[in-house]
Coordinates of C-alpha atoms in Angstrom, one line a residue:
Chain A
X25 CA 0.0 0.0 0.0
X26 CA 2.7 2.4 1.1
X27 CA 4.8 1.4 -1.9
X28 CA 2.0 2.2 -4.2
X29 CA 1.5 5.7 -2.6
X30 CA 5.2 6.5 -3.2
X31 CA 6.1 8.2 0.1
X32 CA 5.8 7.8 3.9
X33 CA 2.6 7.9 5.9
X34 CA 3.9 11.1 7.5
X35 CA 4.0 12.7 4.0
X36 CA 0.4 11.7 3.4
X37 CA -0.8 12.8 6.8
X38 CA 0.8 16.3 6.4
X39 CA -0.7 16.8 3.0
X40 CA -4.2 15.6 4.2
X41 CA -3.9 18.2 6.9
X42 CA -3.2 20.9 4.3
X43 CA -6.2 19.9 2.2
X44 CA -8.4 19.6 5.3
X45 CA -7.7 23.3 6.3
X46 CA -8.2 24.4 2.7
X47 CA -11.4 22.5 2.4
X48 CA -12.7 24.0 5.6
X49 CA -11.8 27.5 4.5
X50 CA -13.6 27.0 1.2
X51 CA -16.6 25.5 3.0
X52 CA -16.9 28.6 5.1
X53 CA -17.1 30.7 1.9
X54 CA -19.5 28.6 0.0
X55 CA -22.4 30.7 1.3
X56 CA -20.8 33.7 -0.4
X57 CA -20.5 32.1 -3.8
X58 CA -19.7 35.3 -5.8
X59 CA -16.8 36.1 -3.5
X60 CA -15.6 32.5 -3.6
X61 CA -15.5 32.4 -7.3
X62 CA -13.7 35.7 -7.8
X63 CA -11.2 34.8 -5.1
X64 CA -10.7 31.5 -6.9
X65 CA -10.2 33.4 -10.2
X66 CA -7.5 35.7 -8.7
X67 CA -5.9 32.7 -6.9
X68 CA -5.5 30.7 -10.1
X69 CA -4.9 33.9 -12.2
X70 CA -2.0 35.1 -10.0
X71 CA -0.2 31.7 -10.4
X72 CA -0.9 31.4 -14.1
X73 CA 0.1 35.0 -14.9
X74 CA 3.4 34.5 -13.2
X75 CA 4.2 30.9 -14.2
X76 CA 3.1 31.1 -17.8
X77 CA 3.3 34.8 -18.8
X78 CA 5.5 37.1 -16.8
X79 CA 8.1 34.5 -15.8
X80 CA 8.6 33.2 -19.4
X81 CA 8.5 36.8 -20.7
X82 CA 11.4 37.7 -18.3
X83 CA 13.3 34.6 -19.3
X84 CA 12.9 35.4 -23.0
X85 CA 13.9 39.1 -22.5
X86 CA 17.0 37.9 -20.6
X87 CA 17.9 35.5 -23.4
X88 CA 17.6 38.4 -25.8
X89 CA 19.8 40.6 -23.6
X90 CA 22.4 37.8 -23.4
X91 CA 22.5 37.4 -27.2
X92 CA 22.8 41.1 -27.7
X93 CA 25.2 42.1 -24.9
X94 CA 27.5 39.2 -24.3
X95 CA 29.3 39.5 -27.7
X96 CA 29.5 43.3 -27.3
X97 CA 30.8 43.6 -23.7
X98 CA 30.8 40.3 -21.9
X99 CA 29.3 39.4 -18.6
X100 CA 30.2 42.7 -17.1
X101 CA 28.1 44.8 -19.6
X102 CA 25.3 42.3 -19.4
X103 CA 25.0 42.5 -15.7
X104 CA 25.3 46.3 -15.7
X105 CA 22.1 46.4 -17.9
X106 CA 20.4 43.4 -16.2
X107 CA 20.5 44.7 -12.6
X108 CA 19.0 48.2 -13.1
X109 CA 16.4 46.8 -15.5
X110 CA 15.3 44.1 -13.2
X111 CA 15.1 46.5 -10.2
X112 CA 13.1 49.0 -12.2
X113 CA 10.7 46.3 -13.4
X114 CA 10.3 45.0 -9.9
X115 CA 9.4 48.5 -8.6
X116 CA 6.9 48.9 -11.4
X117 CA 5.3 45.6 -10.7
X118 CA 5.0 46.2 -7.0
X119 CA 3.8 49.8 -7.2
X120 CA 1.9 49.6 -10.5
X121 CA -1.4 51.0 -9.0
X122 CA 0.4 54.2 -7.9
X123 CA 2.7 54.5 -10.9
X124 CA 0.0 53.9 -13.5
X125 CA -2.5 55.9 -11.4
X126 CA -5.0 53.1 -11.4
X127 CA -6.8 54.4 -8.3
X128 CA -6.6 58.2 -8.7
X129 CA -10.1 58.9 -7.4
X130 CA -10.2 56.6 -4.5
X131 CA -6.6 57.7 -3.5
X132 CA -7.8 61.3 -3.5
X133 CA -10.9 60.5 -1.4
X134 CA -8.8 58.5 1.1
X135 CA -5.7 60.6 1.4
X136 CA -6.5 64.2 0.2
X137 CA -3.6 63.8 -2.1
X138 CA -3.0 63.0 -5.8
X139 CA -1.2 60.1 -7.3
X140 CA 0.5 62.3 -10.0
X141 CA 4.0 62.3 -8.5
X142 CA 4.5 58.5 -8.6
X143 CA 5.1 58.1 -12.3
X144 CA 7.8 60.7 -12.1
X145 CA 9.3 59.2 -9.0
X146 CA 9.5 55.8 -10.6
X147 CA 11.1 57.2 -13.7
X148 CA 13.5 59.2 -11.6
X149 CA 14.5 56.0 -9.6
X150 CA 14.9 54.1 -12.9
X151 CA 17.1 56.8 -14.4
X152 CA 19.2 56.9 -11.1
X153 CA 19.6 53.1 -11.2
X154 CA 20.8 53.1 -14.8
X155 CA 23.1 56.1 -14.2
X156 CA 24.7 54.4 -11.1
X157 CA 25.1 51.2 -13.1
X158 CA 26.7 53.1 -16.0
X159 CA 29.0 54.9 -13.6
X160 CA 30.1 51.6 -12.0
X161 CA 30.6 50.0 -15.4
X162 CA 32.8 52.9 -16.5
X163 CA 34.8 52.6 -13.3
X164 CA 35.4 48.9 -13.6
X165 CA 36.4 49.2 -17.2
X166 CA 38.9 52.0 -16.4
X167 CA 40.3 50.0 -13.5
X168 CA 40.7 46.9 -15.6
X169 CA 42.5 49.0 -18.3
X170 CA 44.9 50.5 -15.7
X171 CA 45.7 47.1 -14.4
X172 CA 46.6 45.9 -17.9
X173 CA 48.9 48.9 -18.6
X174 CA 51.1 49.3 -15.4
Chain B
X26 CA 5.6 11.7 -33.0
X27 CA 3.6 8.7 -32.0
X28 CA 1.5 8.7 -28.8
X29 CA 3.7 6.5 -26.8
X30 CA 6.8 8.5 -27.8
X31 CA 5.0 11.7 -26.7
X32 CA 4.2 10.2 -23.4
X33 CA 7.7 8.9 -22.8
X34 CA 9.7 11.9 -24.1
X35 CA 7.2 14.7 -23.3
X36 CA 5.9 17.5 -25.5
X37 CA 9.3 19.2 -25.6
X38 CA 9.9 22.9 -24.9
X39 CA 9.9 23.6 -21.2
X40 CA 9.0 20.0 -20.5
X41 CA 12.4 19.0 -21.9
X42 CA 15.0 19.2 -19.1
X43 CA 17.6 20.5 -21.5
X44 CA 15.6 23.7 -22.0
X45 CA 16.6 24.8 -18.5
X46 CA 20.1 26.0 -18.7
X47 CA 21.0 28.2 -15.7
X48 CA 24.0 26.7 -13.9
X49 CA 22.8 28.4 -10.7
X50 CA 19.7 26.3 -10.3
X51 CA 20.2 23.6 -7.7
X52 CA 19.3 22.6 -4.2
X53 CA 21.8 24.9 -2.5
X54 CA 20.4 28.2 -4.1
X55 CA 16.8 27.0 -3.6
X56 CA 17.6 26.1 0.1
X57 CA 19.1 29.5 0.8
X58 CA 16.1 31.3 -0.6
X59 CA 13.8 28.9 1.2
X60 CA 15.5 29.6 4.5
X61 CA 15.0 33.3 4.1
X62 CA 11.3 32.8 3.2
X63 CA 10.8 30.3 6.1
X64 CA 11.7 33.1 8.6
X65 CA 10.3 36.1 6.6
X66 CA 6.9 34.6 5.6
X67 CA 6.4 33.2 9.1
X68 CA 6.8 36.7 10.5
X69 CA 4.4 38.1 7.8
X70 CA 1.8 35.4 8.5
X71 CA 2.0 35.9 12.3
X72 CA 1.7 39.7 12.1
X73 CA -1.2 39.2 9.7
X74 CA -3.1 36.9 12.1
X75 CA -2.4 39.4 14.9
X76 CA -3.7 42.3 12.8
X77 CA -6.9 40.4 12.3
X78 CA -7.2 39.9 16.0
X79 CA -6.5 43.6 16.6
X80 CA -10.0 44.4 15.3
X81 CA -11.5 42.4 18.2
X82 CA -13.7 40.4 15.8
X83 CA -15.4 38.8 18.8
X84 CA -17.3 42.1 19.3
X85 CA -19.2 41.4 16.0
X86 CA -20.6 44.2 13.8
X87 CA -18.1 46.2 11.8
X88 CA -15.3 44.7 13.9
X89 CA -15.9 41.3 12.4
X90 CA -14.9 41.5 8.7
X91 CA -15.4 37.8 8.0
X92 CA -18.5 36.7 9.9
X93 CA -18.5 33.2 8.5
X94 CA -15.0 32.3 9.5
X95 CA -15.9 29.8 12.2
X96 CA -12.9 28.0 13.7
X97 CA -10.5 30.0 11.5
X98 CA -10.9 33.0 13.8
X99 CA -11.2 31.1 17.1
X100 CA -7.6 32.1 18.0
X101 CA -8.6 35.8 17.8
X102 CA -11.1 35.7 20.6
X103 CA -8.9 37.6 23.1
X104 CA -9.1 41.3 24.0
X105 CA -6.5 43.1 22.0
X106 CA -4.0 44.9 24.4
X107 CA -4.0 48.6 24.9
X108 CA -0.3 49.0 25.6
X109 CA 2.3 49.6 24.4
X110 CA 0.7 52.2 22.3
X111 CA 3.0 51.4 19.3
X112 CA 1.9 47.7 19.3
X113 CA -0.3 47.8 16.2
X114 CA 2.0 50.4 14.5
X115 CA 5.0 48.0 14.7
X116 CA 2.9 44.9 13.9
X117 CA 1.4 46.3 10.8
X118 CA 4.5 48.2 9.6
X119 CA 6.3 44.9 9.7
X120 CA 3.5 43.0 8.1
X121 CA 3.2 45.3 5.1
X122 CA 6.8 46.4 4.6
X123 CA 8.3 42.9 5.1
X124 CA 5.6 41.5 2.8
X125 CA 6.5 43.9 0.0
X126 CA 10.2 43.4 0.6
X127 CA 9.8 39.7 0.3
X128 CA 8.3 39.9 -3.3
X129 CA 11.8 39.6 -4.9
X130 CA 12.7 36.6 -2.7
X131 CA 9.4 34.8 -3.5
X132 CA 9.9 35.4 -7.3
X133 CA 13.6 34.3 -7.1
X134 CA 12.5 31.1 -5.2
X135 CA 9.8 30.4 -7.9
X136 CA 12.5 31.0 -10.6
X137 CA 14.8 28.6 -8.8
X138 CA 12.3 25.7 -8.9
X139 CA 10.6 26.6 -12.3
X140 CA 11.7 23.4 -14.0
X141 CA 9.6 21.4 -11.5
X142 CA 6.5 23.0 -12.8
X143 CA 7.2 21.4 -16.2
X144 CA 8.3 18.0 -15.0
X145 CA 7.6 15.1 -17.4
X146 CA 5.8 12.9 -16.8
X147 CA 3.7 15.3 -14.7
X148 CA 2.8 12.5 -12.3
X149 CA 5.0 9.6 -11.2
X150 CA 3.2 8.4 -8.1
X151 CA 0.1 9.2 -6.0
X152 CA 2.4 10.9 -3.4
X153 CA 3.8 13.2 -6.0
X154 CA 0.4 14.1 -7.4
X155 CA -0.9 15.0 -3.9
X156 CA 2.2 17.0 -3.2
X157 CA 2.0 18.9 -6.5
X158 CA -1.6 19.8 -5.7
X159 CA -0.5 21.2 -2.4
X160 CA 2.2 23.2 -4.1
X161 CA -0.4 24.7 -6.5
X162 CA -2.2 25.9 -3.3
X163 CA 1.1 27.2 -1.9
X164 CA 2.1 29.2 -5.0
X165 CA -1.5 30.4 -5.7
X166 CA -2.0 31.6 -2.1
X167 CA 1.4 33.2 -1.8
X168 CA 1.0 35.2 -5.1
X169 CA -2.6 36.0 -4.2
X170 CA -1.7 37.4 -0.9
X171 CA 1.2 39.5 -2.3
X172 CA -0.9 40.8 -5.1
X173 CA -4.0 41.6 -3.1
X174 CA -1.9 43.1 -0.3
X175 CA 0.1 45.3 -2.6
X176 CA -3.0 46.4 -4.5
X177 CA -5.0 47.1 -1.3
X178 CA -2.4 49.4 0.2
X179 CA -2.4 51.4 -3.0
X180 CA -6.3 51.6 -3.1
X181 CA -6.6 49.5 -6.2
X182 CA -9.6 47.3 -5.4
X183 CA -10.1 45.7 -8.8
X184 CA -11.0 42.2 -7.5
X185 CA -14.8 42.1 -6.9
X186 CA -14.4 40.7 -3.4
X187 CA -13.8 42.3 0.0
X188 CA -10.1 42.6 0.7
X189 CA -10.6 41.3 4.2
X190 CA -12.5 38.2 3.0
X191 CA -9.9 37.4 0.2
X192 CA -6.8 38.1 2.2
X193 CA -8.0 36.2 5.4
X194 CA -9.2 33.0 3.8
X195 CA -6.2 32.9 1.4
X196 CA -4.0 33.4 4.4
X197 CA -5.3 30.2 6.0
X198 CA -4.8 28.2 2.7
X199 CA -1.2 29.7 2.7
X200 CA -0.6 28.7 6.3
X201 CA -1.7 25.2 5.7
X202 CA 0.2 24.8 2.4
X203 CA 3.3 26.5 3.8
X204 CA 3.4 24.4 6.9
X205 CA 3.2 21.1 5.0
X206 CA 5.7 22.2 2.4
X207 CA 8.2 23.1 5.2
X208 CA 7.5 19.8 7.0
X209 CA 8.2 17.8 3.8
X210 CA 11.1 19.8 2.5
X211 CA 13.0 20.9 5.6
X212 CA 15.3 17.8 5.5
X213 CA 16.3 18.6 1.9
X214 CA 17.1 22.2 2.9
X215 CA 19.2 21.1 5.9
X216 CA 21.0 18.4 3.9
X217 CA 22.0 20.7 1.1
X218 CA 23.1 23.6 3.4
X219 CA 25.0 21.1 5.5
X220 CA 26.7 19.6 2.5
X221 CA 27.9 22.8 0.9
X222 CA 27.9 25.2 3.9
X223 CA 26.8 28.8 3.5
X224 CA 30.1 30.5 3.0
X225 CA 32.0 28.4 0.4
X226 CA 29.5 28.7 -2.5
X227 CA 29.4 32.5 -1.9
X228 CA 33.1 32.8 -2.4
X229 CA 33.1 31.4 -6.0
X230 CA 33.4 34.2 -8.6
X231 CA 31.3 34.2 -11.8
X232 CA 34.1 32.7 -14.0
X233 CA 34.4 29.5 -11.9
X234 CA 30.7 29.2 -11.0
X235 CA 29.8 25.6 -11.9
X236 CA 26.5 23.7 -11.5
X237 CA 25.9 21.6 -8.4
X238 CA 26.2 17.8 -8.7
X239 CA 23.0 16.2 -10.1
X240 CA 20.2 16.2 -7.4
X241 CA 17.3 13.8 -6.9
X242 CA 14.8 16.7 -7.5
X243 CA 16.3 17.4 -11.0
X244 CA 16.8 21.1 -10.2
X245 CA 20.4 21.0 -11.6
X246 CA 20.4 21.4 -15.4
X247 CA 21.8 18.5 -17.4
X248 CA 23.2 20.8 -20.1
X249 CA 24.0 24.2 -18.5
X250 CA 25.2 27.4 -20.1
X251 CA 28.3 29.1 -18.7
X252 CA 27.5 31.2 -15.7
X253 CA 26.8 34.9 -16.3
X254 CA 26.5 35.7 -12.6
X255 CA 27.9 34.1 -9.5
X256 CA 25.6 32.7 -6.8
X257 CA 26.9 35.5 -4.6
X258 CA 25.9 38.0 -7.3
X259 CA 22.4 36.5 -7.7
X260 CA 21.7 36.5 -4.0
X261 CA 23.1 40.1 -3.7
X262 CA 20.7 41.1 -6.5
X263 CA 17.7 39.5 -4.7
X264 CA 18.7 40.9 -1.3
X265 CA 19.5 44.3 -2.8
X266 CA 16.0 44.3 -4.4
X267 CA 14.4 43.6 -1.1
X268 CA 16.4 46.4 0.6
X269 CA 15.6 48.7 -2.3
X270 CA 11.8 48.1 -1.8
X271 CA 12.2 48.6 1.9
X272 CA 14.3 51.8 1.5
X273 CA 11.6 53.3 -0.8
X274 CA 8.7 52.5 1.6
X275 CA 9.9 52.4 5.2
X276 CA 9.5 56.2 5.6
X277 CA 5.7 55.9 5.5
X278 CA 5.8 54.3 9.0
X279 CA 8.5 56.6 10.5
X280 CA 7.3 60.3 10.6
X281 CA 10.7 62.1 10.1
X282 CA 11.6 59.9 7.2
X283 CA 8.3 60.3 5.2
X284 CA 9.9 62.2 2.4
X285 CA 12.2 59.3 1.7
X286 CA 9.3 56.9 1.0
X287 CA 9.3 57.8 -2.7
X288 CA 7.2 54.9 -3.8
X289 CA 5.1 54.3 -0.7
X290 CA 1.3 55.2 -0.9
X291 CA 1.9 57.4 2.2
X292 CA 5.2 58.9 1.0
X293 CA 3.8 62.4 0.4
X294 CA 4.0 65.2 2.9
X295 CA 0.9 67.4 3.2
X296 CA 2.5 70.4 5.0
X297 CA 3.7 71.4 8.4
X298 CA 0.6 72.6 10.2
X299 CA -0.9 70.9 13.2
X300 CA -3.5 69.0 11.1
X301 CA -1.2 68.4 8.1
X302 CA -0.5 64.7 8.9
X303 CA -1.8 61.8 6.8
X304 CA -5.6 61.6 6.4
X305 CA -7.5 58.4 6.2
X306 CA -10.8 59.2 4.5
X307 CA -11.4 62.8 3.7
X308 CA -14.4 64.7 5.1
X309 CA -15.6 65.6 1.6
X310 CA -15.8 61.9 0.6
X311 CA -18.1 60.9 3.5
X312 CA -21.1 63.1 2.4
X313 CA -21.6 64.4 5.9
X314 CA -23.5 67.7 5.9
X315 CA -21.2 70.4 7.1
X316 CA -23.9 71.9 9.3
X317 CA -24.1 68.6 11.2
X318 CA -20.6 69.2 12.5
X319 CA -21.2 72.9 13.5
X320 CA -23.0 74.5 16.4
X321 CA -25.9 72.0 16.0
X322 CA -23.6 69.1 16.8
X323 CA -24.3 67.2 20.1
X324 CA -22.5 64.2 21.4
X325 CA -25.1 61.6 22.4
X326 CA -24.1 59.4 25.3
X327 CA -26.2 56.3 26.0
X328 CA -25.6 54.6 29.4
X329 CA -25.9 50.9 30.2
X330 CA -29.4 51.6 31.7
X331 CA -30.5 53.4 28.6
X332 CA -30.3 56.9 30.1
X333 CA -29.1 59.5 27.5
X334 CA -27.1 62.7 27.8
X335 CA -26.4 65.3 25.1
X336 CA -23.2 67.3 25.3
X337 CA -22.1 70.3 23.2
X338 CA -18.5 70.6 22.1
X339 CA -18.0 73.4 24.7
X340 CA -19.3 71.0 27.4
X341 CA -16.7 68.5 26.5
X342 CA -13.9 71.1 26.5
X343 CA -15.0 72.0 30.1
X344 CA -14.4 68.4 31.3
X345 CA -10.9 67.5 32.6
X346 CA -8.9 66.9 29.4
X347 CA -5.9 64.7 28.8
X348 CA -3.2 65.0 26.2
X349 CA -1.5 61.8 24.9
X350 CA 1.0 61.1 22.1
X351 CA -0.6 58.3 20.2
X352 CA -0.1 56.8 16.7
X353 CA -2.7 56.4 14.0
X354 CA -1.6 53.1 12.5
X355 CA -3.4 51.9 9.4
X356 CA -4.0 48.3 8.4
X357 CA -2.3 49.5 5.2
X358 CA 1.0 49.7 7.1
X359 CA 1.5 53.5 7.2
X360 CA 1.4 55.3 10.5
X361 CA 1.9 58.6 12.1
X362 CA 2.2 59.7 15.8
X363 CA 0.5 62.9 17.0
X364 CA -0.3 64.7 20.2
X365 CA -4.1 64.3 20.9
X366 CA -6.1 66.2 23.5
X367 CA -9.5 65.1 24.6
X368 CA -11.8 63.6 27.2
X369 CA -10.8 60.1 28.4
X370 CA -13.5 57.7 27.3
X371 CA -13.9 56.4 30.9
X372 CA -14.8 59.9 32.1
X373 CA -17.6 59.9 29.5
X374 CA -18.7 56.5 30.7
X375 CA -18.9 58.0 34.3
X376 CA -21.2 60.8 33.0
X377 CA -23.9 58.1 32.2
X378 CA -23.1 55.8 35.2
X379 CA -21.5 53.2 32.9
X380 CA -18.0 52.8 34.2
X381 CA -18.5 49.1 34.5
X382 CA -19.7 48.7 30.9
X383 CA -18.6 45.5 29.1
X384 CA -18.3 47.1 25.7
X385 CA -18.7 50.4 23.9
X386 CA -20.4 51.1 20.5
X387 CA -19.3 54.2 18.7
X388 CA -21.3 55.7 15.8
X389 CA -20.1 58.3 13.3
X390 CA -22.1 61.0 11.5
X391 CA -21.2 59.0 8.4
X392 CA -24.4 57.5 7.0
X393 CA -22.7 54.7 5.2
X394 CA -19.2 53.2 5.0
X395 CA -17.8 49.9 6.2
X396 CA -16.4 51.6 9.3
X397 CA -19.0 54.2 10.3
X398 CA -19.6 52.2 13.5
X399 CA -17.1 50.4 15.7
X400 CA -17.0 48.6 19.0
X401 CA -14.5 48.8 21.8
X402 CA -13.7 46.2 24.5
X403 CA -13.9 46.9 28.2
X404 CA -10.1 47.0 28.3
X405 CA -10.1 49.8 25.8
X406 CA -12.8 51.7 27.7
X407 CA -10.7 51.5 30.9
X408 CA -7.3 52.4 29.2
X409 CA -6.5 55.9 30.5
X410 CA -5.3 57.0 27.1
X411 CA -8.4 56.0 25.2
X412 CA -9.7 59.5 24.2
X413 CA -12.5 61.2 22.6
X414 CA -10.1 63.7 21.0
X415 CA -11.2 67.3 20.3
X416 CA -7.8 68.8 19.5
X417 CA -4.5 67.7 17.9
X418 CA -1.1 69.3 18.3
X419 CA -2.7 72.2 20.1
X420 CA -5.3 73.0 17.4
X421 CA -8.9 72.0 16.9
X422 CA -9.3 68.9 14.7
X423 CA -9.7 69.7 11.0
X424 CA -12.7 68.3 9.2
X425 CA -10.5 65.7 7.6
X426 CA -9.3 64.5 11.0
X427 CA -12.8 64.1 12.5
X428 CA -14.0 67.5 13.8
X429 CA -15.9 68.0 16.1
X430 CA -14.6 64.8 17.9
X431 CA -13.0 61.5 17.1
X432 CA -11.8 58.4 19.0
X433 CA -8.2 57.7 19.6
X434 CA -7.4 54.2 21.0
X435 CA -3.9 53.2 22.0
X436 CA -2.4 50.2 20.2
X437 CA -5.5 49.7 18.0
X438 CA -5.8 49.7 14.2
X439 CA -6.4 53.2 12.8
X440 CA -9.8 52.4 11.4
X441 CA -11.1 51.8 14.9
X442 CA -10.5 55.5 15.7
X443 CA -13.9 56.6 14.6
X444 CA -14.1 60.1 13.2
X445 CA -17.0 62.6 13.3
X446 CA -18.4 60.8 16.4
X447 CA -22.2 61.2 16.9
X448 CA -23.2 58.6 19.5
X449 CA -21.3 56.6 22.1
X450 CA -23.4 53.7 23.6
X451 CA -22.1 51.9 26.7
X452 CA -23.3 48.3 26.8
X453 CA -23.6 45.9 29.7
X454 CA -22.6 42.9 27.5
X455 CA -20.2 42.5 24.7

């Protein structure tokens, strides 16, 4: 029996516990079916969008960057583009509602402020990240050259 | 390709192990990221559960955001403490800021195990099928909680369900799936960190970064590309991203640093006047008639025996006042500490002979709104710094901050500090 399952009884017990809690949580929400369905949609959607859309898109973009930049300037150039680009994209992803002003009206009603500054701020942070990276790239190239010509 | 060949070899693409080429993927890197998440996500989960309890859902009404939760909220049936006053401020600051800062670590962890999603054959044994189902719950709930949390603190409610409902139930799915994942995988993490140590793999530069030896979980690529970044570099990038998110948000929870919170929802400064601190819900957005907050306003007190007293704002100002430095700490993670002056709630209870009340029901002039009424526990009634505030930083409250009077409760979530208070009812039962 255990051989047919493929792991220990502990493994099965732990996972049954996980499904029991999940089942109970779902059962408490069945009375509110519209909420349950839209929560389920976002639950599945979040995983699908990351695993099958954003993740692969990032991997493809990185493959493109490697093809383009590795022959031109090696690993050093590649990473000096990769790092600021990745940080900038991360900040955009996390703060998209503010940067893209997706909730301007509600934000104003809640805070007595406007969301206008956030796009500029994100752009400014992005420019600063690329500028710092360019500076560090120039410094490492210079240092490497000086080492070669003593 | 014949059917049997397809089954044996798989559909190719990501299902082909040779597609995955990063030499960094392997049990060591995954274990390091897993260890960070084990600590970090545990803290986020615990502070989240505490935040739910801080509403005192056992009081029912507006305090209970998930009335059907049953056993899932049994743990929260204790009275939330009233001191130290910074309790909720710190709890919620940690919950939100750490949650946001862990986004890059979660994504890096998912990247590190991405080939597992495309395993072929997808199921080898019943045990593996069950475990993969639990992993779908883990990944789904983690991303769901990060997405709804990040959107909620930025006022983007595009989901079609109550944030409280979604975030609370998904949190329990997460806790169940996370606990079982840790129970099953902890030995693997310990084994691979013991085998390689923490320091040695970090000292290897990019040029000599090689894949780990083949592992039973097939994380290590069979046909890797040359490394373009060292393990140290990759972890520095992930850690640096976390610190970057933190640096750009932490100021919204620390008053003197607010200007540094460039990308935080509460990273804008309103001015330097006594009422120029962060607003939660403007007066204009409530639809309250301005005349109702003027000379015609009366505070209605209802005692445990049903006796009523009406007080003008001048009557309240004639009572012994108390000034206390207390934070407004929002469930959204931002906070601000101000100096409030007002009548201690227990003094108002005494006016209607209700010092021994078991709970307090506070109603706002707001006709609608999820938080236009709120209940307080007996502990909050008795806390000497629970105030019906009339002034802040030496000035009258502004309309946005609750003029003519608002509640300020030490250590409680900001939303419990009802503004534009109209009626306070003292109850003999909770």
